[in-house]
Short mmCIF file of C-alpha atoms in Angstrom, two decimals:
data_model
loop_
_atom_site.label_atom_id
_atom_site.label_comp_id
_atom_site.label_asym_id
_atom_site.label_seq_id
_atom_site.Cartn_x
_atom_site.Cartn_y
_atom_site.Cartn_z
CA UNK F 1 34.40 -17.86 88.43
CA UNK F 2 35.15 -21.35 88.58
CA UNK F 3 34.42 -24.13 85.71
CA UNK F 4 34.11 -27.28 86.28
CA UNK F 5 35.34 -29.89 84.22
CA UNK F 6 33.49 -31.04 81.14
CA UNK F 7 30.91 -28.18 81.57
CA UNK F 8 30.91 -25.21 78.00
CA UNK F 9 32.34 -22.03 78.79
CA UNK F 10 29.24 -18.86 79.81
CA UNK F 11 29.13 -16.00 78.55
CA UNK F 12 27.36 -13.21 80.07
CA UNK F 13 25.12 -10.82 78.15
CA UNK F 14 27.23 -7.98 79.42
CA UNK F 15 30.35 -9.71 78.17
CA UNK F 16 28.55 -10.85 74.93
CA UNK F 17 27.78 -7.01 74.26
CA UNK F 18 30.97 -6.08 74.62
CA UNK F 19 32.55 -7.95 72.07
CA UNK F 20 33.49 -6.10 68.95
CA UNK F 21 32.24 -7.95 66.09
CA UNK F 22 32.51 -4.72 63.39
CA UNK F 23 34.92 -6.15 60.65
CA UNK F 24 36.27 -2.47 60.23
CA UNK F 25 34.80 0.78 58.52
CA UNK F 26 31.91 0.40 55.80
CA UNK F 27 33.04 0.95 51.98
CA UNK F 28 30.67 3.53 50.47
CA UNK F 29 29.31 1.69 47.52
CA UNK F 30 30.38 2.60 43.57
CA UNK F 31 28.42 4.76 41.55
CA UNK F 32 27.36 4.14 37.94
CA UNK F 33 29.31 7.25 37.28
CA UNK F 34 32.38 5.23 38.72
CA UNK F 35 32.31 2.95 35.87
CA UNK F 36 31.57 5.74 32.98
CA UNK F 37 35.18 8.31 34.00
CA UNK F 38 34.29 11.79 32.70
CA UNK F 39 37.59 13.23 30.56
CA UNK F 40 38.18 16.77 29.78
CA UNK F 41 37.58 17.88 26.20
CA UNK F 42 39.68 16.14 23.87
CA UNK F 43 40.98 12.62 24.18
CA UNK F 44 41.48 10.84 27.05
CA UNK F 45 44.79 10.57 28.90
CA UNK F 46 47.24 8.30 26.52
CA UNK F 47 48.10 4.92 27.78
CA UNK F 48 51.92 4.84 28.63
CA UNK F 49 54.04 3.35 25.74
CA UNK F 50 55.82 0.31 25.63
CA UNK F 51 59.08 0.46 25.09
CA UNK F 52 60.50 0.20 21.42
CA UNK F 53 56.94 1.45 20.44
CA UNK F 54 56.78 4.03 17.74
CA UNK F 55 54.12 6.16 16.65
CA UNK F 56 51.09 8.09 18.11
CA UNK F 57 49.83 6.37 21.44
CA UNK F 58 47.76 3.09 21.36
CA UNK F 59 45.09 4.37 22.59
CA UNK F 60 44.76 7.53 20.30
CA UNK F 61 44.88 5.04 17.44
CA UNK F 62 41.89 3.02 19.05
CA UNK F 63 39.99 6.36 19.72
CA UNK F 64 40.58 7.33 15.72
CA UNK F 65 39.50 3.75 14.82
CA UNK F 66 36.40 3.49 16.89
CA UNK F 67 35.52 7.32 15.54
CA UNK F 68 35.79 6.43 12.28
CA UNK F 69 33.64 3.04 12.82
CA UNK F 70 30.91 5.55 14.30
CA UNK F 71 31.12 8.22 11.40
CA UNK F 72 30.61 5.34 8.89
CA UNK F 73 27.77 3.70 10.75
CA UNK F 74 26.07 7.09 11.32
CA UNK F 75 26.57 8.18 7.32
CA UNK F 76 24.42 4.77 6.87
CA UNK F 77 21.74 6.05 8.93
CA UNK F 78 21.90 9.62 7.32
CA UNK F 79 21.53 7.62 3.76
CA UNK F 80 18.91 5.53 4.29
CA UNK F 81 17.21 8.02 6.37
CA UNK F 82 17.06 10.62 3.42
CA UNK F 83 15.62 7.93 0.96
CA UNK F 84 11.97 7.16 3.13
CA UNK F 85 10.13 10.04 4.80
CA UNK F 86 11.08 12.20 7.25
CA UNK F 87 8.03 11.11 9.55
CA UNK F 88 9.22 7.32 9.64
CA UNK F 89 11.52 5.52 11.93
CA UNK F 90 15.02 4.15 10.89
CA UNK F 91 14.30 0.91 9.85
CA UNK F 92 17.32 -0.61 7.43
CA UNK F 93 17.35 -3.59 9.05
CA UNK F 94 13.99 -4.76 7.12
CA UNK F 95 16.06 -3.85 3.29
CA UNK F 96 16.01 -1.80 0.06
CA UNK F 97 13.43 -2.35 -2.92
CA UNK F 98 14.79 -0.30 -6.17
CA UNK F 99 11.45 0.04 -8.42
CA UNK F 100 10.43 2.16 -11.38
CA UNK F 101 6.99 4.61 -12.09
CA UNK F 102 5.59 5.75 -15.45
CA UNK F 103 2.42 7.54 -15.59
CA UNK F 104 1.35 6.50 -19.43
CA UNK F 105 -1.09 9.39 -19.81
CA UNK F 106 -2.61 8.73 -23.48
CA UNK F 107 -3.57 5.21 -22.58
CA UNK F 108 -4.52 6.13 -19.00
CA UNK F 109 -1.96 3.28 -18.05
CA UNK F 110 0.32 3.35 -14.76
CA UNK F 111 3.28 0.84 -15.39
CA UNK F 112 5.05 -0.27 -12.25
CA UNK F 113 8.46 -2.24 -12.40
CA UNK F 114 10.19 -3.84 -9.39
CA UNK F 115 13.21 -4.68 -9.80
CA UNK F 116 14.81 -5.68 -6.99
CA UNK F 117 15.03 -6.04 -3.00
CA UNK F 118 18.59 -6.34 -0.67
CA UNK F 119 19.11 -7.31 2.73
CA UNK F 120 15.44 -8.29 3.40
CA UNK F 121 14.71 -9.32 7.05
CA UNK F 122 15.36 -12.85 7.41
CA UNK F 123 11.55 -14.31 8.22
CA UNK F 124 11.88 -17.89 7.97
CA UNK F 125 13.75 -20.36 10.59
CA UNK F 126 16.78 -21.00 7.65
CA UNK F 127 17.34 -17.18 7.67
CA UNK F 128 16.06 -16.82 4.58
CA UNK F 129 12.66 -15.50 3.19
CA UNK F 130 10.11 -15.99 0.41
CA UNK F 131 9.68 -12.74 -0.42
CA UNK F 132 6.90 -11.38 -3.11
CA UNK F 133 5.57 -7.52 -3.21
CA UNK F 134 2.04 -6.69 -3.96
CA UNK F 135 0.65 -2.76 -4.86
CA UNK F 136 -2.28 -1.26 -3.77
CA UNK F 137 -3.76 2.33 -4.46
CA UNK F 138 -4.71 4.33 -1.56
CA UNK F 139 -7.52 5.40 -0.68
CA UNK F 140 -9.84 3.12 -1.22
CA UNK F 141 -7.66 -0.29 -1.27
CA UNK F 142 -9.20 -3.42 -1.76
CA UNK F 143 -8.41 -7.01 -3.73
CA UNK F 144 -10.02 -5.55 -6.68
CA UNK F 145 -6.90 -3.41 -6.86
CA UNK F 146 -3.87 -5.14 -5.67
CA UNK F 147 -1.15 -6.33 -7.96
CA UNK F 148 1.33 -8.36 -7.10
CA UNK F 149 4.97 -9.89 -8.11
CA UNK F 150 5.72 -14.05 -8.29
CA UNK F 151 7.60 -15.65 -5.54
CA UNK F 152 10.88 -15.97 -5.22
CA UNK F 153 12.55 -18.96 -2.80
CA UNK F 154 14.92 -18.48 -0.59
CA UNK F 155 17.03 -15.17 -1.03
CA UNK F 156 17.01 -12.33 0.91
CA UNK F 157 18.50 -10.14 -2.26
CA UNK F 158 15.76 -11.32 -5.02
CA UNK F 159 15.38 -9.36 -8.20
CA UNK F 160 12.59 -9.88 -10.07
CA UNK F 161 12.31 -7.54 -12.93
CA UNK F 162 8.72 -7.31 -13.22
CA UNK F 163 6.19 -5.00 -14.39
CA UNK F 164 2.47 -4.65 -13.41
CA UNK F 165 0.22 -1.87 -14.91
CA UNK F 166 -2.95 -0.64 -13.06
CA UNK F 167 -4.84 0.68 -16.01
CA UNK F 168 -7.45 3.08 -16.20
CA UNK F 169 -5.96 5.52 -14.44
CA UNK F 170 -6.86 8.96 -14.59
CA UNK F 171 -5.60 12.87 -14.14
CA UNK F 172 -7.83 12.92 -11.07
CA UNK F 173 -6.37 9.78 -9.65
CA UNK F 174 -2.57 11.20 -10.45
CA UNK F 175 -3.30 13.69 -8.23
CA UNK F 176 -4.79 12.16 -5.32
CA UNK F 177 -3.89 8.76 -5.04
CA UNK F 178 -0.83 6.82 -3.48
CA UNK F 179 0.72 4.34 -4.38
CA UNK F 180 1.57 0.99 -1.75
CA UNK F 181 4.51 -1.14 -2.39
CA UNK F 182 4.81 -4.10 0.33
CA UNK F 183 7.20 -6.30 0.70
CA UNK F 184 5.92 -9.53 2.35
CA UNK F 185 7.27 -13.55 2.99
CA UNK F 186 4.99 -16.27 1.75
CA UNK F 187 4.18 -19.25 3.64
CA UNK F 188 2.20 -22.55 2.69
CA UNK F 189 1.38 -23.51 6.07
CA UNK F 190 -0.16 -20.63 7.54
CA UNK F 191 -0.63 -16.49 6.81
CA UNK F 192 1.98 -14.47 4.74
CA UNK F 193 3.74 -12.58 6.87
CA UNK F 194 4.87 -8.70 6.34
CA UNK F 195 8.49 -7.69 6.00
CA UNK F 196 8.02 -4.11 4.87
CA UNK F 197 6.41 -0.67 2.58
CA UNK F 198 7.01 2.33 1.15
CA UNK F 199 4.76 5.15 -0.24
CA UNK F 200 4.83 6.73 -3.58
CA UNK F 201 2.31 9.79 -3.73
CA UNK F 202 1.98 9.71 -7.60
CA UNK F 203 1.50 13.17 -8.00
CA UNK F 204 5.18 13.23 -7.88
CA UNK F 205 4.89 11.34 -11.13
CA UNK F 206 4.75 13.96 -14.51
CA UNK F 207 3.30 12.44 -17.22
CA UNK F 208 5.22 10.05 -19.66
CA UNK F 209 8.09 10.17 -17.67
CA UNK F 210 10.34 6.87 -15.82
CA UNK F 211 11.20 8.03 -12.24
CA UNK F 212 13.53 5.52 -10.58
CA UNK F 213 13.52 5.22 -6.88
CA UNK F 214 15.80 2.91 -4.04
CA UNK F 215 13.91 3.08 -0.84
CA UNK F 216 14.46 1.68 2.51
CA UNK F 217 10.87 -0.39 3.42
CA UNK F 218 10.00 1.05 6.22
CA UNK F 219 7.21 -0.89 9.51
CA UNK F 220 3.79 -0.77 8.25
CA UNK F 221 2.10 2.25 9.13
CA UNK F 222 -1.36 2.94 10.26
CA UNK F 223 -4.69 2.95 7.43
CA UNK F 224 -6.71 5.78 8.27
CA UNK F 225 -10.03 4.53 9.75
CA UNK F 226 -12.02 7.60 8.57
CA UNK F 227 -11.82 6.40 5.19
CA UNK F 228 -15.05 6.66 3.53
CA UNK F 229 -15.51 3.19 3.68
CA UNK F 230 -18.54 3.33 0.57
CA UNK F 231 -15.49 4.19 -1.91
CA UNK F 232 -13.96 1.24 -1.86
CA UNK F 233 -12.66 0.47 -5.29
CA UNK F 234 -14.23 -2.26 -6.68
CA UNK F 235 -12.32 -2.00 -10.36
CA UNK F 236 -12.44 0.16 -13.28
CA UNK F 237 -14.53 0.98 -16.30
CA UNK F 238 -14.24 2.49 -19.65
CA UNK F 239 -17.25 4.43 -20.83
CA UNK F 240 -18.12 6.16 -24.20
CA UNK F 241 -20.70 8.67 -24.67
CA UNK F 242 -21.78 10.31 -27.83
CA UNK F 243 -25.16 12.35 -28.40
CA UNK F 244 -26.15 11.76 -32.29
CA UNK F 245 -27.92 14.66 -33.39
CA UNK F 246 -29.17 12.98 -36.76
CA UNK F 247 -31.16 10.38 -34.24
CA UNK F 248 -31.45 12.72 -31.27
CA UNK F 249 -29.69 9.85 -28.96
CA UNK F 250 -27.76 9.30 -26.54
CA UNK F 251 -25.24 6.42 -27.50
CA UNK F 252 -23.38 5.08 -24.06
CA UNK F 253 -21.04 2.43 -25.35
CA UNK F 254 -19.42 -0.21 -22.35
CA UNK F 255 -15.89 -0.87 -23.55
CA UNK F 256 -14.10 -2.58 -21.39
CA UNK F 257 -13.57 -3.04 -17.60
CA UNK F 258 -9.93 -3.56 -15.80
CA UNK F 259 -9.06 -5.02 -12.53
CA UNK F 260 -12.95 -6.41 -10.82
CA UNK F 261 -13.30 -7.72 -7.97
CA UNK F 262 -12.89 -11.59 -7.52
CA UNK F 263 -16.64 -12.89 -6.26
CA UNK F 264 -16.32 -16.49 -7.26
CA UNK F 265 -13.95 -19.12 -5.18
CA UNK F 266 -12.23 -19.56 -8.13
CA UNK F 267 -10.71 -16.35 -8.15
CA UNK F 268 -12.75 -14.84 -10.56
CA UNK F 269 -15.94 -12.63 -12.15
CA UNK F 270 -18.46 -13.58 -14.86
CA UNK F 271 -19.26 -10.25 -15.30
CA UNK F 272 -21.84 -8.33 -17.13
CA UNK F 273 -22.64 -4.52 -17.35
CA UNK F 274 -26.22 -2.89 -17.20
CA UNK F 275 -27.13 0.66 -17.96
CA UNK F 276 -30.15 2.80 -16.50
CA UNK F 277 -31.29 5.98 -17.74
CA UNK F 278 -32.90 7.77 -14.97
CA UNK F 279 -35.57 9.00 -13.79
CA UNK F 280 -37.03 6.04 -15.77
CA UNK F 281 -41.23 6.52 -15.86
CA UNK F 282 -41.73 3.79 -18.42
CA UNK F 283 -38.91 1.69 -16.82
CA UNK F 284 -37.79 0.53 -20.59
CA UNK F 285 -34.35 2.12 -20.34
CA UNK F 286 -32.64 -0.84 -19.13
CA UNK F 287 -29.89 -2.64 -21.03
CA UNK F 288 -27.65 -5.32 -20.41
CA UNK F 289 -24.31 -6.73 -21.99
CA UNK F 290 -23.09 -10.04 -22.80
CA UNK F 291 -21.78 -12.38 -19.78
CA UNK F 292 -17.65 -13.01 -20.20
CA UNK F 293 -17.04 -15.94 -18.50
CA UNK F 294 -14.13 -16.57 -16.04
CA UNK F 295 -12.41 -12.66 -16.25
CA UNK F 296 -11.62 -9.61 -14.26
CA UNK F 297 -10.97 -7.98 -17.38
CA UNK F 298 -13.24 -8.30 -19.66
CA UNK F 299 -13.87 -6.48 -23.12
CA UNK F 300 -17.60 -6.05 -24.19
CA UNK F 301 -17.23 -3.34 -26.72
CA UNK F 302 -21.50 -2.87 -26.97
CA UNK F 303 -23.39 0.22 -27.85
CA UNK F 304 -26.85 0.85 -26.53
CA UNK F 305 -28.88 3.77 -27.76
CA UNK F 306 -31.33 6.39 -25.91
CA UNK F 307 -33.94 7.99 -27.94
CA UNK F 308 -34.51 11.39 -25.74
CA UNK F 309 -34.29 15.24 -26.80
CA UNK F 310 -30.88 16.89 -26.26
CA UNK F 311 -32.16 19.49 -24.30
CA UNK F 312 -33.52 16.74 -20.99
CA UNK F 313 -30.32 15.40 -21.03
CA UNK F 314 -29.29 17.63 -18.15
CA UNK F 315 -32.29 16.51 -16.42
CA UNK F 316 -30.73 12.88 -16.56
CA UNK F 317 -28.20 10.58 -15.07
CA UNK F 318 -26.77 7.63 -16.63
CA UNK F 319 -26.42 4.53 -14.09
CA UNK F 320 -24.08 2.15 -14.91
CA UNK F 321 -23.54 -1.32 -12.46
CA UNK F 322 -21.10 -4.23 -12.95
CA UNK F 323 -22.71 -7.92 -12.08
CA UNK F 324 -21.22 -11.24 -11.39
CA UNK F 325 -23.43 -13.71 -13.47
CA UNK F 326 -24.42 -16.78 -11.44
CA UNK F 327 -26.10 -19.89 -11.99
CA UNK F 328 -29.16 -20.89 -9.19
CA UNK F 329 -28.73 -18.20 -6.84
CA UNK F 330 -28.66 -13.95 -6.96
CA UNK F 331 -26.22 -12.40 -9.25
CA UNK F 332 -23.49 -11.12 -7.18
CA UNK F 333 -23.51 -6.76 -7.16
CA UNK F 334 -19.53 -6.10 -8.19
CA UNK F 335 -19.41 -2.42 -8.55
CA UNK F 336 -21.32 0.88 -9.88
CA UNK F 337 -20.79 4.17 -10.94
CA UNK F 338 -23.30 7.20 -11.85
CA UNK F 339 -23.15 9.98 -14.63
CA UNK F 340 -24.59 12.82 -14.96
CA UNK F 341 -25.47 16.64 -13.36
CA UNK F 342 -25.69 15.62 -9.98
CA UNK F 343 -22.23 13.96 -10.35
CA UNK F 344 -18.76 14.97 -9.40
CA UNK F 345 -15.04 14.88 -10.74
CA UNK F 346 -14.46 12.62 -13.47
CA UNK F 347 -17.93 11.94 -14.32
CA UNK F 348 -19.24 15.50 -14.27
CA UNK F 349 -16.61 16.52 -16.73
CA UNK F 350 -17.11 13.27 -19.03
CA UNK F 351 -21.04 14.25 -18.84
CA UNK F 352 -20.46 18.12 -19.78
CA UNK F 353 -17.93 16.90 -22.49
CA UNK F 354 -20.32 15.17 -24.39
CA UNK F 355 -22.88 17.77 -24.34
CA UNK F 356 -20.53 20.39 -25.18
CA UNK F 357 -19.20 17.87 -28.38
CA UNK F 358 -22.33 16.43 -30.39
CA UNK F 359 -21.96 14.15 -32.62
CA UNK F 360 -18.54 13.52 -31.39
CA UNK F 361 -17.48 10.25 -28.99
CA UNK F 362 -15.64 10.31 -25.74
CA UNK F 363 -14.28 7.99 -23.99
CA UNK F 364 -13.28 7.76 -20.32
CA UNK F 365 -12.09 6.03 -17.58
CA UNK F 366 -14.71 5.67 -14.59
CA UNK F 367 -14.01 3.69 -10.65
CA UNK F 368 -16.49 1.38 -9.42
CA UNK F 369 -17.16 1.58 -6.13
CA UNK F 370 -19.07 -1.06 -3.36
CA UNK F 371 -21.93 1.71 -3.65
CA UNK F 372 -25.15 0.75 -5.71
CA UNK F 373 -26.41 3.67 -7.41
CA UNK F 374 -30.27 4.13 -7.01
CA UNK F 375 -30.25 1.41 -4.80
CA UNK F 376 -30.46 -0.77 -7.75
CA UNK F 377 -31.81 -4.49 -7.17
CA UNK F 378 -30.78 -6.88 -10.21
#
């Protein structure tokens, strides 16, 4: 075939499919497997030594070193792990909190000292944190019953050596109440934010006794949703009862109250206490305290008197409710608790007691709770 000049070279399709344009045979392509060799048992195949080299191989030595890393690391794990429950996930990095329980049974006292936290989670953009811790009792947590430390700036190791004491705390509670310690980073600007817990059951608490404990915080785990939500604590009151068989009456005496719930903006109650005797026909047995201004934990220390036959006190039950005085509007309903042979637990016992032991007073310990017995209005 003849070209002529100037004119591009043809090629035909026969002669185009002929041409072999395969660069050669096809590499099969690497396996993960490739990059992770599998060795027999024992170490792996020592590097060849250098010459003037003395001593076990290079490589053993590297293989001993990174073991040893590993052991340490994993004892770390096994520590921490054995100091939170066995149901949690490892979580050192969010720190330690060493803290202190006493149960103080005669004064129905629980006295809580933290002392301090290490190697908190850094929460704030300088890699530091403002850390506090607040307590709460479970079940039935609320504001009423949270305690909390000051604020420290700026550490990540603070140590604050602080006690708080929930008082009025009773046998019943010892046994079926935890205790919540959180761990959590305070900002002006917008919401605290939470670096981490741990759970004390206190029946692991015996009485009059100082149990130390270092525990890794662990994430914040779940609050159980079937909680009765009508038990909500809303603080604690003492109660006296004594049945004077020289007057045949009942003498209820309102003592003091410990840790209300906050219904004003300034962060507090002006509380007063009102008793009921019921069923009331007549609808005279009402009585009412003195209003303490500006407290949460008020003393009243006031007797009120029932004239009524010892034998219908088992027919009765003794209403006691907790009001936040206010000035133009409603009285604010803080918390209530009932008395009597239709009660339960604490306040069955207390009731029996002091018809078991005339002439002889008792005092006790009784929660309030959001519930208002009777349906009470004020």
């Amino acid at each position: 075939m003849t070209q002529r000049k100037g004119e591009k070279p043809t090629i035909s399709i026969q002669e185009h499919m002929a041409i072999d344009v395969c660069p050669g045979p096809i590499q099969p392509i690497k396996q993960i497997s490739d990059y992770f060799p599998r060795y027999p048992r024992g170490l792996p195949p020592a590097a060849p030594q250098q010459a003037g080299h003395v001593g076990p191989p290079r490589s053993a030595l590297a293989t001993s070193a990174a073991a040893a890393s590993s052991s340490s690391a994993f004892l770390s794990v096994l520590i921490c792990r054995n100091s939170v429950s066995s149901h949690s996930v490892f979580t050192a990095t969010l720190g330690t909190l060493e803290f202190s329980l006493q149960y103080d049974q005669e004064n129905n006292a629980l006295h809580c000292t933290i002392n301090k936290a290490k190697g908190l989670k850094p929460m704030d953009h300088n890699g530091l944190s403002d850390p506090y811790v607040k307590l709460h009792l479970l079940p039935g947590a609320s504001k009423a019953n949270k305690l909390r430390t000051k604020t420290l700036r700026n550490t990540l190791n603070p140590i604050w050596n602080e006690t708080l004491t929930y008082y009025g705390i009773t046998d019943e509670d010892m046994v079926r109440k935890t205790l919540r310690i959180s761990v959590c980073d305070e900002d002006k600007f917008r919401h605290n934010e939470f670096i981490g817990e741990t759970r004390i059951p206190l029946k692991k608490l015996k009485p009059n006794q100082v149990k130390n404990f270092n525990n890794c915080l662990e994430k914040q785990l779940p609050v159980n949703k079937t909680e009765d939500k009508s038990l909500e604590e809303r603080g604690r009151i003492m109660i006296s009862l004594k049945y004077n068989t020289q007057k045949s009456c009942l003498v209820v005496g309102i003592i003091r109250c410990a840790h209300l719930a906050a219904m004003d903006a300034n962060g507090f109650s002006d509380p007063y206490v009102k008793t009921y005797l019921k069923p009331d026909e007549n609808k005279k047995s009402k009585h009412k305290t003195t209003v303490k201004k500006k407290t949460l934990n008020p003393e009243f220390n006031e007797e009120f008197c029932y004239d009524i036959k010892y034998a219908d006190l088992t027919k009765k039950t003794l209403e006691i409710t907790v009001w936040d005085y206010d000035i133009g509007k409603s009285n604010d309903f803080i918390g209530g608790v009932s008395l009597g042979i239709n009660a339960n637990g604490e306040r069955l016992k207390h009731w029996f007691d002091c018809l078991k032991n005339k002439d002889k007073k008792i005092e006790r310990w009784h929660t309030l709770t959001n519930e208002l017995p009777g349906s009470l209005n004020d």
